Amino acid sequence: VQLQASGGGLVQAGGSLRLSCAASGRAFSTYRVAWFRQAPGKEREFVVAIDRGSGAPGYSDSVKGRFTSSRDNAKNTVYLQMNSLKPEDAAVYYCAAGRGVITSRRAEPGAYDYWGQGTQVTVSS
């Protein structure tokens, strides 16, 4: 599976952005997909994981209520709608996919086998 993240950019605090992660390869619906982010000097941080099949999302507390993620298996694409952005949301956002990711490990970067190249999100205050 190859992943291509896009949609990042510069936005003012309080604004919105929509990220996309397009996947190539077969059986995309069988992969759990997640978004992580990494700010300079910080560890990669879990944002949201989307279950295979149904696409039920599970969010980190830091983005719950502001971010919404969904998947379109017919288009092999996962989306991250980010609203009410804050300066602390600024980071490189990565999408990741894995087939054998169990729920208890969905927030761990090491649980995922495939990663996109990242897309930069900058939030001005």
Short mmCIF file of C-alpha atoms in Angstrom, two decimals:
data_model
loop_
_atom_site.label_atom_id
_atom_site.label_comp_id
_atom_site.label_asym_id
_atom_site.label_seq_id
_atom_site.Cartn_x
_atom_site.Cartn_y
_atom_site.Cartn_z
CA VAL A 1 0.00 0.00 0.00
CA GLN A 2 1.25 3.46 -0.89
CA LEU A 3 -0.19 6.50 0.83
CA GLN A 4 -0.25 10.08 -0.41
CA ALA A 5 -1.28 12.82 2.00
CA SER A 6 -2.37 16.23 0.77
CA GLY A 7 -4.33 19.31 1.77
CA GLY A 8 -2.01 20.98 4.21
CA GLY A 9 -1.35 24.68 4.19
CA LEU A 10 -1.36 27.90 6.16
CA VAL A 11 -4.49 28.87 8.05
CA GLN A 12 -5.35 31.38 10.75
CA ALA A 13 -6.26 30.21 14.22
CA GLY A 14 -9.93 29.29 14.27
CA GLY A 15 -9.87 28.28 10.63
CA SER A 16 -10.32 24.94 8.93
CA LEU A 17 -8.43 22.59 6.67
CA ARG A 18 -9.28 19.27 5.11
CA LEU A 19 -6.56 16.71 4.63
CA SER A 20 -6.80 13.75 2.31
CA CYS A 21 -4.88 10.50 2.23
CA ALA A 22 -5.12 8.58 -1.01
CA ALA A 23 -4.10 4.94 -0.99
CA SER A 24 -3.01 2.72 -3.82
CA GLY A 25 -3.23 -1.02 -3.67
CA ARG A 26 -5.91 -3.57 -3.11
CA ALA A 27 -8.17 -4.32 -0.20
CA PHE A 28 -7.83 -0.88 1.32
CA SER A 29 -10.98 -1.49 3.35
CA THR A 30 -9.14 -4.19 5.30
CA TYR A 31 -6.59 -1.72 6.67
CA ARG A 32 -6.95 0.33 9.79
CA VAL A 33 -5.88 3.87 8.91
CA ALA A 34 -4.68 6.61 11.21
CA TRP A 35 -3.50 10.18 11.24
CA PHE A 36 -0.50 11.22 13.28
CA ARG A 37 1.25 14.55 13.54
CA GLN A 38 4.71 15.67 14.44
CA ALA A 39 5.79 19.15 15.42
CA PRO A 40 9.46 20.20 15.38
CA GLY A 41 11.34 18.75 18.32
CA LYS A 42 8.40 16.60 19.43
CA GLU A 43 7.48 12.97 19.12
CA ARG A 44 4.96 11.77 16.63
CA GLU A 45 1.52 12.20 18.15
CA PHE A 46 -1.61 10.18 17.53
CA VAL A 47 -4.57 12.13 16.15
CA VAL A 48 -7.22 9.64 15.05
CA ALA A 49 -7.59 6.05 13.93
CA ILE A 50 -10.31 4.85 11.58
CA ASP A 51 -11.48 1.28 11.82
CA ARG A 52 -11.37 -0.97 8.81
CA GLY A 53 -14.68 -1.58 7.10
CA SER A 54 -17.12 0.56 9.05
CA GLY A 55 -14.70 3.41 9.42
CA ALA A 56 -15.58 4.17 13.03
CA PRO A 57 -13.07 6.77 14.25
CA GLY A 58 -11.33 7.08 17.58
CA TYR A 59 -9.82 10.48 18.41
CA SER A 60 -7.17 11.73 20.73
CA ASP A 61 -8.44 14.00 23.48
CA SER A 62 -6.53 16.93 22.03
CA VAL A 63 -8.62 17.00 18.84
CA LYS A 64 -11.92 15.49 19.95
CA GLY A 65 -14.81 17.74 19.04
CA ARG A 66 -12.76 19.74 16.53
CA PHE A 67 -11.51 17.15 14.06
CA THR A 68 -13.57 14.67 12.09
CA SER A 69 -12.19 11.76 10.12
CA SER A 70 -13.85 9.49 7.62
CA ARG A 71 -12.94 7.03 4.92
CA ASP A 72 -14.29 6.34 1.47
CA ASN A 73 -13.25 2.80 0.64
CA ALA A 74 -14.61 3.10 -2.90
CA LYS A 75 -12.13 5.91 -3.50
CA ASN A 76 -9.36 4.44 -1.34
CA THR A 77 -9.23 7.74 0.51
CA VAL A 78 -9.28 8.87 4.11
CA TYR A 79 -10.14 12.41 5.13
CA LEU A 80 -9.34 14.56 8.12
CA GLN A 81 -11.51 17.62 8.54
CA MET A 82 -9.87 19.99 10.99
CA ASN A 83 -11.95 22.81 12.43
CA SER A 84 -11.26 25.45 15.07
CA LEU A 85 -7.55 25.07 14.47
CA LYS A 86 -5.16 26.24 17.15
CA PRO A 87 -1.48 27.19 16.88
CA GLU A 88 -0.63 24.00 18.78
CA ASP A 89 -2.17 21.97 15.94
CA ALA A 90 0.65 23.07 13.64
CA ALA A 91 2.69 20.06 12.57
CA VAL A 92 3.44 17.73 9.72
CA TYR A 93 0.47 15.42 9.43
CA TYR A 94 1.01 11.83 8.37
CA CYS A 95 -1.44 9.15 7.39
CA ALA A 96 -0.62 5.54 8.18
CA ALA A 97 -2.16 2.17 7.45
CA GLY A 98 -1.86 -1.29 8.88
CA ARG A 99 -3.70 -4.55 8.52
CA GLY A 100 -2.97 -6.11 11.86
CA VAL A 101 -3.45 -3.08 14.08
CA ILE A 102 -5.40 -4.04 17.16
CA THR A 103 -7.53 -1.49 18.94
CA SER A 104 -5.33 -1.34 22.02
CA ARG A 105 -2.35 -0.31 19.87
CA ARG A 106 -4.06 2.01 17.41
CA ALA A 107 -2.39 5.08 18.92
CA GLU A 108 1.12 3.65 18.53
CA PRO A 109 3.08 4.68 15.43
CA GLY A 110 4.96 1.38 15.51
CA ALA A 111 1.74 -0.55 14.96
CA TYR A 112 1.40 0.72 11.39
CA ASP A 113 3.16 -0.72 8.38
CA TYR A 114 2.69 1.98 5.78
CA TRP A 115 3.16 5.74 5.94
CA GLY A 116 2.49 8.66 3.68
CA GLN A 117 5.02 11.41 3.12
CA GLY A 118 3.34 13.98 5.36
CA THR A 119 1.68 17.29 4.70
CA GLN A 120 2.52 20.51 6.55
CA VAL A 121 -0.14 22.33 8.52
CA THR A 122 0.74 25.81 9.76
CA VAL A 123 -1.59 27.76 12.03
CA SER A 124 -0.99 31.44 12.59
CA SER A 125 -2.16 33.13 15.75
#
